[in-house]
Coordinates of N, CA and C in Angstrom, one line a residue:
X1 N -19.4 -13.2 9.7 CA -19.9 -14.6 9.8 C -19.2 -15.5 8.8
X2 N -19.5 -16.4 8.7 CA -19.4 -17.3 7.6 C -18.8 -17.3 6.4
X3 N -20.2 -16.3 5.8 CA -20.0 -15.8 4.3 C -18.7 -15.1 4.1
X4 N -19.2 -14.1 5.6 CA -17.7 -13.1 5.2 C -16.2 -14.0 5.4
X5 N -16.0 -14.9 5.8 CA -14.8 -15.6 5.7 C -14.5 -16.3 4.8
X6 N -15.5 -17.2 4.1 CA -15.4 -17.8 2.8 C -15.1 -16.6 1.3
X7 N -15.6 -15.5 2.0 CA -15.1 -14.8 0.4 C -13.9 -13.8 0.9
X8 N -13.5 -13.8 2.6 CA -12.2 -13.3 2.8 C -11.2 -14.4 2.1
X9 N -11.4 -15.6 2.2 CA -10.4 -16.7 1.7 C -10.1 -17.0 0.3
X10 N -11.5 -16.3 -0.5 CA -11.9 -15.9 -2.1 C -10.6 -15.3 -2.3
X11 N -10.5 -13.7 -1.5 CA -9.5 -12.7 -2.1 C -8.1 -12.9 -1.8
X12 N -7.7 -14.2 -0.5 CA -6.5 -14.1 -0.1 C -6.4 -15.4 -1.0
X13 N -6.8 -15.9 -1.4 CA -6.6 -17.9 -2.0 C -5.9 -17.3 -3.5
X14 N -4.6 -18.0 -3.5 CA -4.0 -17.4 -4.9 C -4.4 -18.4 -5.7
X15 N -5.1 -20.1 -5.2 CA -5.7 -21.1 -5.9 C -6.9 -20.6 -6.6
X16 N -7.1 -19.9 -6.6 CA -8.5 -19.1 -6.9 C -8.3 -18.2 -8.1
X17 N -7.1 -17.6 -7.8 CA -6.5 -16.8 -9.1 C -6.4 -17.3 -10.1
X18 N -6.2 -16.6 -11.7 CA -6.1 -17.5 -13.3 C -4.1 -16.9 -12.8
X19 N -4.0 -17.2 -13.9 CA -2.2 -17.5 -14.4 C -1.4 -16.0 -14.4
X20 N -2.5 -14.7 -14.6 CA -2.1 -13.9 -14.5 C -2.6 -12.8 -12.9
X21 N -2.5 -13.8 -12.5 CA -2.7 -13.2 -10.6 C -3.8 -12.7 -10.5
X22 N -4.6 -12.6 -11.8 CA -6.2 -11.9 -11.0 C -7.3 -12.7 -10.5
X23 N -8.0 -12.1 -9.9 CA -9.5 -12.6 -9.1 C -10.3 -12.6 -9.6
X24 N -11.0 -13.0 -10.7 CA -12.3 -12.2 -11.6 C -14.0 -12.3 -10.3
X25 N -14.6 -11.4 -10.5 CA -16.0 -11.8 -10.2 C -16.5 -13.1 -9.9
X26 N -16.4 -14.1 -11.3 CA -16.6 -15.3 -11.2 C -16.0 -16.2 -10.5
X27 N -14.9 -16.3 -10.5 CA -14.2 -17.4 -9.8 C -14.0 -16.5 -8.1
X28 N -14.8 -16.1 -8.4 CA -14.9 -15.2 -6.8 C -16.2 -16.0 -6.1
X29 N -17.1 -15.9 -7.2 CA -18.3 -16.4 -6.9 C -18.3 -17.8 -6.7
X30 N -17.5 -18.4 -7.5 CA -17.4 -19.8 -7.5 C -17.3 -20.4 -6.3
X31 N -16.1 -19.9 -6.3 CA -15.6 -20.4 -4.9 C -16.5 -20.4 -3.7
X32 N -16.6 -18.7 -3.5 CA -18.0 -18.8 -2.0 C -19.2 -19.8 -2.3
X33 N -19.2 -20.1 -3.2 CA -20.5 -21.0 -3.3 C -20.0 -22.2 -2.9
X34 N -18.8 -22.8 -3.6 CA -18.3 -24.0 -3.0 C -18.2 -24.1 -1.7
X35 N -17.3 -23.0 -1.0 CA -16.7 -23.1 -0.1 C -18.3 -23.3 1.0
X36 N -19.3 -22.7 1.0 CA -20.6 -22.1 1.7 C -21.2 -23.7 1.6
X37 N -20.9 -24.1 0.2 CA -21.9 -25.3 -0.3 C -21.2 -26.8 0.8
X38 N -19.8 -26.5 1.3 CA -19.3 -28.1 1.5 C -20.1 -28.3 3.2
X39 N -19.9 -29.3 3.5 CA -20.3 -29.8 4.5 C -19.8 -29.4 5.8
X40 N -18.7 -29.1 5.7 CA -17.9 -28.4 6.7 C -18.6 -26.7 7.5
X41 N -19.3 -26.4 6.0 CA -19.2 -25.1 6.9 C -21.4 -25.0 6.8
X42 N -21.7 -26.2 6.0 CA -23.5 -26.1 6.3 C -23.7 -27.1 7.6
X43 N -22.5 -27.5 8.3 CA -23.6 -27.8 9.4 C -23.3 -26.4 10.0
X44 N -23.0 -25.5 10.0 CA -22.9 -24.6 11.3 C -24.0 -23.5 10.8
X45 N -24.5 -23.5 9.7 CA -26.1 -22.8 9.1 C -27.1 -23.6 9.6
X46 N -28.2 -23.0 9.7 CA -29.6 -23.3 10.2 C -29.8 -24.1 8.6
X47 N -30.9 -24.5 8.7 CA -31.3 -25.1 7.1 C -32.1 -23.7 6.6
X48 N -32.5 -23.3 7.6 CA -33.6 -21.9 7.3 C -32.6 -20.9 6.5
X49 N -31.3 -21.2 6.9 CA -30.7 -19.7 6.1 C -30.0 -19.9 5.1
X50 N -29.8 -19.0 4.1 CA -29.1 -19.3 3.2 C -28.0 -18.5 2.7
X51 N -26.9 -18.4 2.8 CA -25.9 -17.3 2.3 C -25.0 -17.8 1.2
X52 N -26.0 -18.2 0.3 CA -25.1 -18.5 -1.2 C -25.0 -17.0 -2.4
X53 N -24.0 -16.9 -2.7 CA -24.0 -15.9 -3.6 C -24.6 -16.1 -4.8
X54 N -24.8 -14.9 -6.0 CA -25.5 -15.4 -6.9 C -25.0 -14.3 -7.9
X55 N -24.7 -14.9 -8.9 CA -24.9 -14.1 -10.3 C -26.1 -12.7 -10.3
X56 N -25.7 -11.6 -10.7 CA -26.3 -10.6 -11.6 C -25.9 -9.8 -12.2
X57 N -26.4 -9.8 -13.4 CA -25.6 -8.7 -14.1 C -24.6 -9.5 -14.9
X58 N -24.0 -8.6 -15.7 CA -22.7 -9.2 -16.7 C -21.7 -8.9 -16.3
X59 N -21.0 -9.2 -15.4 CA -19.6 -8.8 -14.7 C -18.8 -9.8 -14.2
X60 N -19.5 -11.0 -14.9 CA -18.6 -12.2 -14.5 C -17.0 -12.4 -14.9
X61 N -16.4 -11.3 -15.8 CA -14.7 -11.4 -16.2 C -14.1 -10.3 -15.4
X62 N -15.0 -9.2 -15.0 CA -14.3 -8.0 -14.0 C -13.1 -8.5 -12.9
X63 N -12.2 -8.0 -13.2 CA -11.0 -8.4 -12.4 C -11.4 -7.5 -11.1
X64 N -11.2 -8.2 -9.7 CA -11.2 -7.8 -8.7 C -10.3 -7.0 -7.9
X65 N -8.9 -8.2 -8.0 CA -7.8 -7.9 -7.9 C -6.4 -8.5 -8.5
X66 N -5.4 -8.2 -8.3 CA -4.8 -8.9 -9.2 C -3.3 -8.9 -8.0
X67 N -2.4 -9.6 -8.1 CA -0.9 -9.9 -7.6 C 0.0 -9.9 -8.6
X68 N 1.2 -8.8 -8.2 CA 2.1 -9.1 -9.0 C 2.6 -9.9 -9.1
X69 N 3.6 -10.6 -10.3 CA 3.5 -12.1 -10.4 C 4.7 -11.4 -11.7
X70 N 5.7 -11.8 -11.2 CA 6.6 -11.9 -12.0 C 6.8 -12.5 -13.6
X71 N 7.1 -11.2 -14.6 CA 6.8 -12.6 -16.2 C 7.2 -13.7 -16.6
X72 N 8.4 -14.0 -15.8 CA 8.8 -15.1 -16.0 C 7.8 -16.4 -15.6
X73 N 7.1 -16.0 -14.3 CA 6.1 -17.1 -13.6 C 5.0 -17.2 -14.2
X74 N 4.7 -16.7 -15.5 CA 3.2 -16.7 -15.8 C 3.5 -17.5 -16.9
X75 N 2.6 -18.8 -17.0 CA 2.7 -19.7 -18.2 C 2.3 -19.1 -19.6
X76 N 3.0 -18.9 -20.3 CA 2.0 -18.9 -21.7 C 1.1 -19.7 -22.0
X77 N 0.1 -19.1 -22.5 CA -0.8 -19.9 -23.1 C -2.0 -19.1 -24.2
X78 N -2.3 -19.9 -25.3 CA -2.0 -19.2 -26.4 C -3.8 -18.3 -26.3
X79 N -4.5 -17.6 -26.8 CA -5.8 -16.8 -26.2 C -6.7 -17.5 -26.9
X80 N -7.7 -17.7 -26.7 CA -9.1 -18.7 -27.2 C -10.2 -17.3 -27.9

């Protein structure tokens, strides 16, 4: 359905990725919720349903997946 396409585009979207090619949980979550939330894809939902994802648990930095990404391509930037 739906859901499952907006979080297939989560894993294949390299926009979605940080600087070092990975996917974390969060910006996993992020995204499907955008993507679910725009207008494009809630007129094709009932109002009755809802497939927004949601936080639980502490696993919002868990790397999902990651792309190799050459060292030269990865910006430095200094750690917070």
């Amino acid at each position: 359905g739906l859901f499952t396409f907006c979080l297939l585009d989560a894993l294949q979207n390299q926009a979605v990725r940080n600087a070092r090619g990975e996917l974390t949980f969060l910006a996993m979550v992020e995204h499907v919720q955008e993507k679910m939330s725009s207008p494009e894809i809630r007129k094709l939902i009932p109002d009755s349903e809802s497939q927004l994802p949601f936080m639980a648990g502490n696993i919002d930095r868990t790397v999902l997946t990651k792309l190799d990404i050459p060292p030269a391509t990865i910006p430095m930037t200094p750690k917070t």
